[in-house]
Tab-separated table of C-alpha atoms in Angstrom:
chain	number	residue	atom	x	y	z
G	1	MET	CA	9.636	12.140	-9.119
G	2	GLN	CA	6.075	12.431	-10.395
G	3	HIS	CA	5.872	8.695	-11.024
G	4	LEU	CA	7.256	8.071	-7.503
G	5	HIS	CA	4.281	10.034	-6.186
G	6	LEU	CA	1.822	8.000	-8.274
G	7	THR	CA	3.253	4.709	-7.085
G	8	LEU	CA	2.639	5.679	-3.420
G	9	LEU	CA	-1.097	5.531	-4.071
G	10	ALA	CA	-0.851	2.015	-5.450
G	11	MET	CA	1.192	0.945	-2.416
G	12	MET	CA	-1.464	1.672	0.205
G	13	ALA	CA	-2.390	-1.983	0.366
G	14	TRP	CA	1.230	-2.618	1.447
G	15	ALA	CA	0.775	-0.727	4.706
G	16	VAL	CA	2.170	-2.376	7.881
G	17	PHE	CA	-0.264	-2.046	10.781
G	18	ALA	CA	1.284	-4.682	13.056
G	19	VAL	CA	3.505	-2.129	14.766
G	20	PRO	CA	3.855	-2.872	18.486
G	21	GLY	CA	3.243	0.177	20.607
G	22	HIS	CA	1.372	-0.674	23.782
G	23	SER	CA	2.858	-0.344	27.240
G	24	LEU	CA	3.367	-3.060	29.797
G	25	PRO	CA	3.483	-3.038	33.580
G	26	ALA	CA	6.856	-1.846	34.844
G	27	SER	CA	7.258	-5.107	36.819
G	28	VAL	CA	7.784	-7.070	33.605
G	29	ASP	CA	11.503	-7.151	32.842
G	30	GLY	CA	12.370	-8.241	29.302
G	31	LEU	CA	11.519	-11.566	27.630
G	32	ALA	CA	12.656	-13.602	30.658
G	33	GLY	CA	10.141	-11.637	32.663
G	34	CYS	CA	7.464	-12.419	30.048
G	35	GLU	CA	8.134	-16.128	30.459
G	36	ARG	CA	7.890	-15.919	34.239
G	37	GLN	CA	4.648	-13.995	33.926
G	38	PHE	CA	3.234	-16.553	31.498
G	39	ARG	CA	4.100	-19.534	33.724
G	40	ALA	CA	2.455	-17.818	36.640
G	41	GLN	CA	-0.706	-16.869	34.704
G	42	PRO	CA	-0.924	-18.987	31.538
G	43	GLU	CA	-4.676	-18.441	31.080
G	44	ASP	CA	-4.403	-14.678	30.937
G	45	PRO	CA	-3.867	-13.637	27.277
G	46	GLU	CA	-1.937	-10.577	28.478
G	47	SER	CA	0.833	-12.953	29.567
G	48	ALA	CA	1.396	-14.204	26.001
G	49	ARG	CA	0.955	-10.714	24.558
G	50	CYS	CA	4.023	-9.689	26.596
G	51	PHE	CA	6.261	-11.586	24.161
G	52	TRP	CA	5.396	-9.675	21.034
G	53	VAL	CA	5.301	-6.292	22.767
G	54	ARG	CA	8.785	-6.882	24.173
G	55	ALA	CA	10.189	-8.139	20.878
G	56	ARG	CA	11.614	-4.737	19.890
G	57	THR	CA	14.536	-5.813	17.698
G	58	SER	CA	15.199	-8.696	15.314
G	59	ALA	CA	17.335	-10.350	18.047
G	60	ASP	CA	14.432	-9.970	20.475
G	61	ARG	CA	12.057	-11.560	17.992
G	62	ARG	CA	14.341	-14.564	17.615
G	63	GLU	CA	14.545	-14.970	21.385
G	64	ALA	CA	10.775	-14.488	21.769
G	65	ALA	CA	10.150	-17.088	19.060
G	66	GLN	CA	12.364	-19.616	20.868
G	67	ARG	CA	10.625	-19.079	24.176
G	68	VAL	CA	7.144	-19.294	22.597
G	69	ARG	CA	8.058	-22.513	20.778
G	70	LYS	CA	9.241	-24.029	24.023
G	71	LEU	CA	6.050	-22.998	25.854
G	72	LEU	CA	3.846	-24.336	23.024
G	73	VAL	CA	5.190	-27.797	23.745
G	74	LEU	CA	3.811	-27.496	27.296
G	75	TYR	CA	0.673	-25.483	26.424
G	76	PRO	CA	-0.225	-26.548	22.862
G	77	ARG	CA	-3.831	-25.307	22.975
G	78	ASN	CA	-3.179	-22.026	24.824
G	79	PRO	CA	-5.004	-19.301	22.831
G	80	GLY	CA	-2.630	-16.581	23.876
G	81	LEU	CA	0.384	-18.505	22.631
G	82	ARG	CA	-1.435	-19.261	19.384
G	83	MET	CA	-1.952	-15.542	18.822
G	84	CYS	CA	1.697	-14.945	19.673
G	85	SER	CA	2.821	-17.571	17.138
G	86	VAL	CA	0.941	-15.672	14.428
G	87	VAL	CA	2.356	-12.256	15.352
G	88	LEU	CA	5.931	-13.616	15.570
G	89	GLY	CA	5.565	-15.326	12.176
G	90	LEU	CA	5.943	-18.902	13.515
G	91	VAL	CA	3.122	-20.252	11.382
G	92	ARG	CA	2.337	-20.209	7.644
G	93	SER	CA	0.039	-17.428	6.448
G	94	ASP	CA	-2.668	-19.938	5.491
G	95	ARG	CA	-2.746	-21.170	9.119
G	96	ALA	CA	-2.871	-17.741	10.733
G	97	GLU	CA	-6.582	-17.201	10.165
G	98	ILE	CA	-7.518	-20.626	11.588
G	99	LEU	CA	-5.426	-20.099	14.743
G	100	LEU	CA	-6.816	-16.589	15.336
G	101	ARG	CA	-10.436	-17.649	14.857
G	102	THR	CA	-9.916	-20.587	17.187
G	103	ALA	CA	-8.266	-18.325	19.801
G	104	ALA	CA	-11.104	-15.767	19.564
G	105	GLY	CA	-13.692	-18.535	20.001
G	106	GLU	CA	-11.966	-19.963	23.062
G	107	LEU	CA	-11.594	-16.542	24.656
G	108	PHE	CA	-15.202	-15.482	23.869
G	109	ARG	CA	-16.924	-14.290	27.089
G	110	ARG	CA	-14.176	-15.794	29.344
G	111	TYR	CA	-11.522	-13.198	28.530
G	112	PRO	CA	-13.040	-10.322	26.478
G	113	GLY	CA	-9.724	-8.503	26.486
G	114	GLY	CA	-7.957	-11.468	24.937
G	115	GLU	CA	-10.755	-11.817	22.380
G	116	VAL	CA	-10.137	-8.182	21.389
G	117	LEU	CA	-6.467	-9.016	20.723
G	118	ALA	CA	-7.347	-12.119	18.675
G	119	ARG	CA	-9.959	-10.341	16.547
G	120	ASP	CA	-7.695	-7.326	16.127
G	121	ARG	CA	-5.043	-9.515	14.531
G	122	LEU	CA	-7.704	-11.357	12.507
G	123	VAL	CA	-8.893	-8.019	11.060
G	124	SER	CA	-5.297	-7.355	9.947
G	125	VAL	CA	-5.062	-10.747	8.224
G	126	LEU	CA	-8.407	-10.291	6.406
G	127	ILE	CA	-7.577	-6.758	5.284
G	128	GLY	CA	-4.280	-8.014	3.925
G	129	GLN	CA	-6.191	-10.564	1.864
G	130	GLY	CA	-8.692	-7.960	0.582
G	131	ARG	CA	-11.622	-9.595	2.371
G	132	LEU	CA	-13.035	-6.334	3.586
G	133	ASP	CA	-16.607	-7.457	4.299
G	134	GLU	CA	-15.389	-10.261	6.590
G	135	ALA	CA	-12.882	-7.866	8.211
G	136	GLY	CA	-15.779	-5.517	8.898
G	137	ARG	CA	-17.704	-8.216	10.723
G	138	GLU	CA	-14.680	-9.130	12.796
G	139	ALA	CA	-14.107	-5.435	13.625
G	140	GLU	CA	-17.698	-5.232	14.987
G	141	ARG	CA	-17.102	-8.351	17.104
G	142	GLU	CA	-13.890	-6.802	18.354
G	143	ALA	CA	-15.852	-3.677	19.423
G	144	GLU	CA	-18.451	-5.818	21.226
G	145	ALA	CA	-15.686	-7.664	23.131
G	146	ALA	CA	-14.079	-4.310	24.009
G	147	ARG	CA	-17.315	-3.050	25.511
G	148	ALA	CA	-17.620	-6.255	27.547
G	149	SER	CA	-14.081	-6.121	28.918
G	150	GLY	CA	-13.193	-5.233	32.480
G	151	THR	CA	-12.976	-1.649	33.708
G	152	ALA	CA	-9.209	-1.658	33.978
G	153	SER	CA	-8.597	-2.526	30.295
G	154	ARG	CA	-11.779	-1.262	28.670
G	155	ALA	CA	-10.341	2.118	27.481
G	156	ARG	CA	-7.356	0.405	25.841
G	157	ASN	CA	-9.561	-2.247	24.219
G	158	LEU	CA	-12.026	0.342	22.940
G	159	ALA	CA	-9.071	2.237	21.433
G	160	LEU	CA	-7.874	-0.922	19.723
G	161	ALA	CA	-11.335	-1.514	18.269
G	162	ASP	CA	-11.562	2.081	17.000
G	163	ILE	CA	-8.163	1.721	15.315
G	164	SER	CA	-9.303	-1.533	13.641
G	165	ARG	CA	-12.416	0.148	12.276
G	166	ALA	CA	-10.373	3.134	11.105
G	167	ARG	CA	-7.959	0.822	9.260
G	168	LEU	CA	-10.939	-0.703	7.481
G	169	LEU	CA	-12.220	2.748	6.479
G	170	VAL	CA	-8.774	3.559	5.121
G	171	GLU	CA	-8.938	0.489	2.894
G	172	LYS	CA	-12.335	1.685	1.636
G	173	GLY	CA	-10.985	5.137	0.931
G	174	ASP	CA	-13.112	6.909	3.554
G	175	PHE	CA	-10.412	9.060	5.140
G	176	GLU	CA	-12.792	11.550	6.695
G	177	GLN	CA	-14.687	8.964	8.746
G	178	ALA	CA	-11.430	7.203	9.664
G	179	ASP	CA	-10.077	10.507	10.933
G	180	LEU	CA	-13.164	11.137	13.065
G	181	LEU	CA	-12.928	7.622	14.488
G	182	LEU	CA	-9.264	8.056	15.458
G	183	ASP	CA	-10.035	11.396	17.056
G	184	GLN	CA	-12.389	9.529	19.456
G	185	VAL	CA	-9.341	7.930	21.057
G	186	PRO	CA	-8.494	10.116	24.092
G	187	ALA	CA	-5.173	11.988	23.941
G	188	GLY	CA	-2.436	10.439	26.036
G	189	PRO	CA	-0.933	6.955	26.272
G	190	LEU	CA	-3.796	5.364	24.267
G	191	ARG	CA	-2.524	7.251	21.213
G	192	ASP	CA	0.376	4.842	21.004
G	193	GLY	CA	2.351	3.388	18.086
G	194	ARG	CA	-0.607	1.662	16.415
G	195	TRP	CA	-2.714	4.814	16.671
G	196	LEU	CA	0.111	6.961	15.307
G	197	TYR	CA	0.651	4.659	12.350
G	198	ALA	CA	-3.034	4.561	11.426
G	199	ALA	CA	-3.332	8.331	11.870
G	200	SER	CA	-0.273	8.973	9.670
G	201	GLN	CA	-1.765	6.981	6.811
G	202	VAL	CA	-5.160	8.726	7.189
G	203	HIS	CA	-3.588	12.149	7.187
G	204	LEU	CA	-1.058	11.361	4.469
G	205	PHE	CA	-3.486	9.981	1.884
G	206	GLY	CA	-6.267	12.280	3.022
G	207	GLY	CA	-4.139	15.233	2.019
G	208	GLN	CA	-3.410	16.565	5.533
G	209	LEU	CA	0.340	16.623	5.032
G	210	ASP	CA	1.180	18.901	7.977
G	211	ARG	CA	-0.620	16.556	10.404
G	212	ALA	CA	0.959	13.539	8.713
G	213	TRP	CA	4.413	15.043	9.143
G	214	ASP	CA	3.739	15.505	12.866
G	215	ASP	CA	2.608	11.870	13.170
G	216	CYS	CA	5.728	10.676	11.272
G	217	THR	CA	8.075	12.742	13.420
G	218	ARG	CA	6.560	11.376	16.622
G	219	MET	CA	6.951	7.801	15.381
G	220	SER	CA	10.614	8.266	14.598
G	221	LEU	CA	11.617	9.752	17.980
G	222	PRO	CA	14.748	8.168	19.640
G	223	GLY	CA	14.060	5.446	22.187
G	224	LEU	CA	10.929	4.084	20.511
G	225	ASN	CA	10.535	0.647	19.043
G	226	PRO	CA	12.891	0.385	15.986
G	227	SER	CA	10.063	-1.065	13.865
G	228	LEU	CA	7.921	1.921	14.747
G	229	GLN	CA	10.821	4.305	14.055
G	230	ALA	CA	11.244	2.694	10.631
G	231	ALA	CA	7.585	3.337	9.838
G	232	GLY	CA	8.052	6.949	11.036
G	233	PHE	CA	11.069	7.612	8.814
G	234	PHE	CA	9.400	6.050	5.752
G	235	CYS	CA	6.288	8.050	6.492
G	236	GLN	CA	8.502	11.216	6.384
G	237	ALA	CA	9.768	10.100	2.986
G	238	GLN	CA	6.138	9.651	1.855
G	239	VAL	CA	5.230	13.192	2.917
G	240	LEU	CA	8.286	14.610	1.151
G	241	ILE	CA	7.365	12.665	-2.016
G	242	MET	CA	3.861	14.072	-1.906
G	243	ARG	CA	5.218	17.605	-1.437
G	244	SER	CA	7.853	17.196	-4.124
G	245	ALA	CA	5.082	16.640	-6.685
G	246	GLU	CA	4.114	20.279	-6.049
G	247	LEU	CA	7.628	21.724	-5.475
G	248	PRO	CA	10.280	19.565	-7.093
G	249	GLY	CA	13.958	20.094	-6.410
G	250	GLU	CA	17.271	18.375	-5.680
G	251	ALA	CA	16.954	19.297	-1.987
G	252	ASN	CA	13.717	17.354	-1.815
G	253	ARG	CA	15.357	14.356	-3.465
G	254	SER	CA	18.231	14.386	-0.919
G	255	ARG	CA	15.821	14.601	2.013
G	256	ILE	CA	13.703	11.763	0.655
G	257	GLU	CA	16.753	9.573	0.228
G	258	GLU	CA	17.991	10.417	3.732
G	259	ALA	CA	14.599	9.494	5.261
G	260	ALA	CA	14.380	6.247	3.228
G	261	ARG	CA	17.860	5.158	4.327
G	262	ALA	CA	17.032	5.895	7.965
G	263	ALA	CA	13.820	3.843	7.559
G	264	ARG	CA	15.707	0.866	6.125
G	265	SER	CA	18.340	1.033	8.879
G	266	LYS	CA	15.755	0.992	11.640
G	267	ALA	CA	13.693	-1.695	9.883
G	268	GLU	CA	16.665	-3.993	9.695
G	269	VAL	CA	17.319	-3.513	13.433
G	270	GLY	CA	13.672	-4.128	14.217
G	271	GLY	CA	13.279	-7.114	11.860
G	272	ASN	CA	10.553	-5.311	9.897
G	273	ARG	CA	11.116	-6.772	6.424
G	274	ALA	CA	8.099	-5.077	4.816
G	275	GLU	CA	9.285	-1.611	5.875
G	276	ALA	CA	12.837	-2.444	4.737
G	277	ALA	CA	11.523	-3.452	1.307
G	278	ARG	CA	9.424	-0.286	0.994
G	279	ALA	CA	12.432	1.842	1.868
G	280	SER	CA	14.574	-0.001	-0.686
G	281	TRP	CA	11.833	0.552	-3.296
G	282	ALA	CA	12.081	4.295	-2.774
G	283	LEU	CA	15.857	4.150	-3.050
G	284	VAL	CA	15.584	2.264	-6.337
G	285	MET	CA	13.419	5.037	-7.695
G	286	LEU	CA	15.885	7.704	-6.485
G	287	ALA	CA	19.041	5.961	-7.775
G	288	LYS	CA	21.343	8.165	-9.869
G	289	ASP	CA	22.939	5.399	-11.956
G	290	ALA	CA	22.268	1.861	-13.123
G	291	GLY	CA	24.600	0.250	-10.578
G	292	ALA	CA	22.909	1.932	-7.637
G	293	ALA	CA	19.445	1.130	-8.987
G	294	ARG	CA	20.330	-2.559	-9.423
G	295	SER	CA	21.933	-2.758	-5.973
G	296	GLU	CA	18.889	-1.227	-4.263
G	297	PHE	CA	16.605	-3.471	-6.309
G	298	HIS	CA	18.357	-6.607	-5.004
G	299	ARG	CA	18.093	-5.301	-1.425
G	300	CYS	CA	14.401	-4.749	-2.024
G	301	LEU	CA	13.963	-8.287	-3.291
G	302	ALA	CA	15.931	-9.717	-0.293
G	303	ALA	CA	13.585	-7.967	2.127
G	304	ALA	CA	10.345	-8.753	0.230
G	305	SER	CA	8.333	-11.528	1.860
G	306	ASP	CA	5.542	-12.125	-0.666
G	307	ASP	CA	4.682	-11.888	-4.357
G	308	HIS	CA	3.083	-8.438	-3.977
G	309	GLU	CA	6.219	-6.948	-2.438
G	310	ILE	CA	8.357	-8.580	-5.115
G	311	SER	CA	6.090	-7.050	-7.771
G	312	VAL	CA	6.502	-3.599	-6.184
G	313	CYS	CA	10.311	-3.988	-6.228
G	314	ARG	CA	10.228	-4.877	-9.916
G	315	GLY	CA	7.933	-1.976	-10.652
G	316	GLY	CA	10.391	0.363	-8.919
G	317	LEU	CA	13.255	-0.819	-11.117
G	318	ALA	CA	11.114	-0.555	-14.268
G	319	SER	CA	10.114	2.992	-13.302
G	320	TRP	CA	13.716	3.952	-12.783
G	321	GLN	CA	14.582	2.545	-16.194
G	322	VAL	CA	11.830	4.670	-17.728
G	323	SER	CA	13.305	7.824	-16.148
G	324	ALA	CA	16.731	6.833	-17.461
G	325	ALA	CA	15.347	5.876	-20.901
G	326	ARG	CA	16.446	2.239	-20.516
G	327	ALA	CA	14.142	-0.677	-21.293
G	328	PRO	CA	14.255	-3.639	-18.855
G	329	ARG	CA	15.017	-6.175	-21.589
G	330	GLY	CA	15.555	-4.505	-24.885
G	331	GLU	CA	12.944	-2.162	-26.302
G	332	PRO	CA	9.350	-2.214	-25.011
G	333	ASP	CA	7.127	-4.551	-26.990
G	334	GLY	CA	3.800	-3.025	-26.021
G	335	THR	CA	3.075	-5.594	-23.272
G	336	LEU	CA	3.851	-6.000	-19.549
G	337	GLY	CA	5.863	-9.184	-20.099
G	338	SER	CA	9.231	-7.551	-19.528
G	339	PHE	CA	8.282	-6.095	-16.166
G	340	GLY	CA	7.531	-9.320	-14.290
G	341	VAL	CA	4.140	-7.932	-13.207
G	342	ASP	CA	1.788	-10.248	-11.326
G	343	ASP	CA	-1.259	-10.840	-13.546
G	344	ASN	CA	-3.464	-11.177	-10.424
G	345	ASP	CA	-2.430	-7.809	-8.955
G	346	PRO	CA	-4.542	-5.011	-10.534
G	347	LEU	CA	-2.614	-2.187	-8.894
G	348	ALA	CA	0.718	-3.590	-10.116
G	349	ARG	CA	-0.721	-3.942	-13.640
G	350	VAL	CA	-1.983	-0.350	-13.624
G	351	GLU	CA	1.453	0.804	-12.493
G	352	GLY	CA	3.039	-1.354	-15.182
G	353	TYR	CA	0.901	0.202	-17.916
G	354	GLY	CA	1.934	3.643	-16.769
G	355	VAL	CA	5.583	2.615	-16.969
G	356	LEU	CA	5.030	1.049	-20.395
G	357	MET	CA	3.462	4.259	-21.756
G	358	ARG	CA	6.339	6.363	-20.577
G	359	MET	CA	8.982	3.966	-21.863
G	360	THR	CA	7.323	3.778	-25.284
G	361	TRP	CA	7.233	7.618	-25.438
G	362	LYS	CA	10.998	7.726	-24.943
G	363	MET	CA	11.972	4.847	-27.206
G	364	GLN	CA	9.455	4.348	-30.023
G	365	PRO	CA	8.006	6.382	-32.960
G	366	ILE	CA	4.972	8.508	-32.228
G	367	ALA	CA	2.580	6.102	-33.979
G	368	GLU	CA	3.649	3.200	-31.780
G	369	PHE	CA	3.427	5.414	-28.702
G	370	ILE	CA	-0.189	6.293	-29.542
G	371	ARG	CA	-1.087	2.614	-30.124
G	372	VAL	CA	0.524	1.442	-26.862
G	373	ALA	CA	-0.805	4.355	-24.766
G	374	GLN	CA	-4.408	3.929	-25.955
G	375	HIS	CA	-4.262	0.187	-25.336
G	376	SER	CA	-2.771	0.762	-21.866
G	377	LEU	CA	-5.479	3.245	-20.916
G	378	GLU	CA	-8.186	0.858	-22.141
G	379	GLU	CA	-6.731	-1.973	-20.041
G	380	THR	CA	-6.429	0.324	-17.023
G	381	GLU	CA	-10.114	1.283	-17.329
G	382	ARG	CA	-11.052	-2.401	-17.538
G	383	LEU	CA	-9.031	-3.259	-14.420
G	384	ARG	CA	-10.436	-0.292	-12.539
G	385	ALA	CA	-14.029	-1.321	-13.358
G	386	GLN	CA	-13.352	-4.670	-11.669
G	387	GLN	CA	-12.287	-3.053	-8.358
G	388	THR	CA	-15.643	-1.684	-7.146
G	389	GLY	CA	-16.239	-1.675	-3.437
G	390	SER	CA	-12.622	-1.386	-2.294
G	391	SER	CA	-9.904	1.218	-1.944
G	392	ASN	CA	-8.236	-0.392	-4.964
G	393	GLN	CA	-10.679	1.408	-7.232
G	394	MET	CA	-9.710	4.738	-5.667
G	395	ASN	CA	-5.996	3.957	-6.165
G	396	VAL	CA	-6.535	2.747	-9.726
G	397	PHE	CA	-8.583	5.858	-10.490
G	398	SER	CA	-5.763	8.129	-9.272
G	399	ALA	CA	-3.169	6.443	-11.526
G	400	TRP	CA	-5.674	6.203	-14.397
G	401	SER	CA	-6.602	9.900	-14.399
G	402	ASP	CA	-3.011	11.081	-14.007
G	403	ASP	CA	-1.955	8.808	-16.898
G	404	TYR	CA	-4.646	10.409	-19.083
G	405	TYR	CA	-3.346	13.905	-18.292
G	406	TRP	CA	0.215	12.784	-18.964
G	407	TYR	CA	-0.796	11.167	-22.249
G	408	ALA	CA	-2.621	14.302	-23.356
G	409	GLY	CA	0.404	16.382	-22.442
G	410	ARG	CA	2.713	14.291	-24.593
G	411	LEU	CA	0.301	14.541	-27.530
G	412	LEU	CA	0.221	18.307	-27.207
G	413	GLU	CA	3.997	18.345	-26.987
G	414	ALA	CA	4.274	16.342	-30.224
G	415	ALA	CA	1.726	18.591	-31.944
G	416	LEU	CA	3.431	21.815	-30.957
G	417	ALA	CA	6.782	20.413	-32.093
G	418	GLY	CA	5.337	19.707	-35.531
G	419	LYS	CA	5.895	15.964	-35.214
G	420	CYS	CA	2.213	15.085	-35.328
G	421	PRO	CA	-0.286	17.903	-36.014
G	422	ALA	CA	-3.270	15.590	-35.654
G	423	CYS	CA	-2.122	14.760	-32.108
G	424	LEU	CA	-3.780	18.013	-31.047
G	425	GLU	CA	-7.181	16.490	-31.791
G	426	LEU	CA	-6.165	13.239	-30.082
G	427	ALA	CA	-5.149	15.202	-26.940
G	428	PHE	CA	-8.548	16.948	-26.751
G	429	GLY	CA	-10.257	13.632	-27.343
G	430	ALA	CA	-8.287	12.015	-24.471
G	431	LEU	CA	-9.321	14.755	-22.020
G	432	GLU	CA	-12.914	14.605	-23.207
G	433	ARG	CA	-12.927	10.858	-22.507
G	434	LEU	CA	-11.610	11.431	-19.024
G	435	ARG	CA	-14.347	14.003	-18.425
G	436	ALA	CA	-16.994	11.617	-19.683
G	437	ARG	CA	-15.758	8.751	-17.508
G	438	THR	CA	-15.650	11.009	-14.421
G	439	LEU	CA	-19.200	12.161	-15.068
G	440	HIS	CA	-20.309	8.596	-15.605
G	441	ASP	CA	-18.829	7.534	-12.282
G	442	ASN	CA	-20.384	10.479	-10.458
G	443	LEU	CA	-23.784	9.552	-11.812
G	444	ILE	CA	-23.373	5.971	-10.702
G	445	ALA	CA	-22.210	7.088	-7.229
G	446	ALA	CA	-25.185	9.443	-6.909
G	447	GLY	CA	-27.575	6.611	-7.761
G	448	THR	CA	-29.256	8.449	-10.636
G	449	GLY	CA	-30.030	5.190	-12.371
G	450	ALA	CA	-28.493	3.025	-15.015
G	451	GLY	CA	-30.264	4.835	-17.838
G	452	ALA	CA	-28.632	8.189	-17.140
G	453	ALA	CA	-25.268	6.595	-16.577
G	454	GLN	CA	-25.566	4.589	-19.750
G	455	ALA	CA	-26.167	7.728	-21.762
G	456	GLU	CA	-22.933	9.272	-20.517
G	457	ALA	CA	-20.732	6.169	-20.703
G	458	PRO	CA	-17.784	6.873	-23.029
G	459	LYS	CA	-17.084	4.832	-26.100
G	460	PRO	CA	-14.192	2.341	-26.098
G	461	VAL	CA	-10.746	3.669	-26.755
G	462	ARG	CA	-9.526	3.166	-30.300
G	463	THR	CA	-6.283	1.232	-30.090
G	464	GLY	CA	-4.958	2.067	-33.553
G	465	ALA	CA	-3.986	-1.577	-33.996
G	466	LYS	CA	-3.432	-1.179	-37.744
G	467	VAL	CA	-0.483	1.169	-37.265
G	468	GLY	CA	2.862	-0.468	-37.942
G	469	ARG	CA	5.473	-0.618	-35.138
G	470	ASN	CA	8.044	1.520	-36.968
G	471	ASP	CA	5.724	3.578	-39.183
G	472	PRO	CA	6.331	7.257	-38.245
G	473	CYS	CA	3.388	9.628	-38.003
G	474	PRO	CA	3.688	11.715	-41.244
G	475	CYS	CA	3.385	15.441	-41.048
G	476	GLY	CA	0.884	15.756	-43.875
G	477	SER	CA	-2.728	15.166	-44.600
G	478	GLY	CA	-4.948	12.564	-46.218
G	479	LYS	CA	-6.024	9.008	-45.458
G	480	LYS	CA	-2.534	7.693	-44.662
G	481	TYR	CA	-2.047	10.476	-42.126
G	482	LYS	CA	-5.372	9.880	-40.418
G	483	LYS	CA	-4.840	6.152	-40.304
G	484	CYS	CA	-1.396	6.462	-38.740
G	485	CYS	CA	-2.470	8.883	-36.001
G	486	GLY	CA	-5.498	6.816	-35.010
G	487	LEU	CA	-8.130	9.116	-36.475
G	488	ASN	CA	-9.742	6.591	-38.850
């Protein structure tokens, strides 16, 4: 359960912000009504927006897609329909940015409200690609367009712009400022599905679990959009996972599983593949036997829509195998090769190294565990150092520091059991290294200068590469003992 909690931090980049949740005029009746409205007012972006707001279920999305395709034949350059084609997934991901930028340019000044919608979706695309600086510029343009919009829609557009900026702050790890920004949105109908989803993530990962639970519960209420309900149920599972780290128990596990299954059920109705995959990931981690874990893993893969989601599914299965003391393909070999981890995904690699450490502890001699764990921590530090300027560094830091504490705990356990007396010194050394790295980072963040930070920078981790794979750590003294336990 502890590793389930750690993985949540690495999954923040997998958040789904494209949850419909805005109201429409009562006169619009279903998707047929959306088409009538569009034919009557094709230049108004609100007419095209009707399609994705009304696409509440997977069946609705299919019907909306058919109607939009038909209208695109008649209105191929309509910016509203171009936006709609992106939201409904009718275009490849590499075309989405081009279409949204084109739509925003065509709507600039003519329809500020439509420009807000285009730039709002563009911010989502850029955040998903990790291009946070560009997303920030688009968020500012969205706010400018919102201020220029007509009186009737200005409040809603300003709320959309605030949510976009809050999402960006979440990605940068600034939960306090994101919370303040979301609080600027007036209570009432403007705090809709998108606001609730953003607020739930801010409160969840900002440590405000009671407020997050309230957000989750409101999202999962009967009668709401099934996609939004799915996000609400999975959010409940996330809160329960966070709480279970402090108060573990079988009751918690049952409640988490119940919430995850409800999330997947609603996600399948709403056609929300990402939320279905996330729910299946949690169910993989909670599986009680190999058959259940494998079944949930295949459902996770079936719902995954990109390489990152596939990597998370694989990481879930590998984590379950660690908890069950089963290696994915034979015994661990000290590398991430058997986990299918994407080399270009730093968070997945950090998660993989944590899994590898735990698997080696269960299945290899103490000397090999020390070698693999020290190498894993060294690689994690290297990956973390490459993530400056994004929320990735915060997520990697969380997994990195927890892995250090876990590693030190296992060394102390081995020392107290008499399996490796010198592991006591290794444990204190590991915690001292963590302290030194934390101080080093604080000095850098405070801007005290490279000289002071350089003085506190910790030395590289010794990997103990000379230790043989099957050479046990002897319970004696002398050069052989020191060499085996990494003290040379």
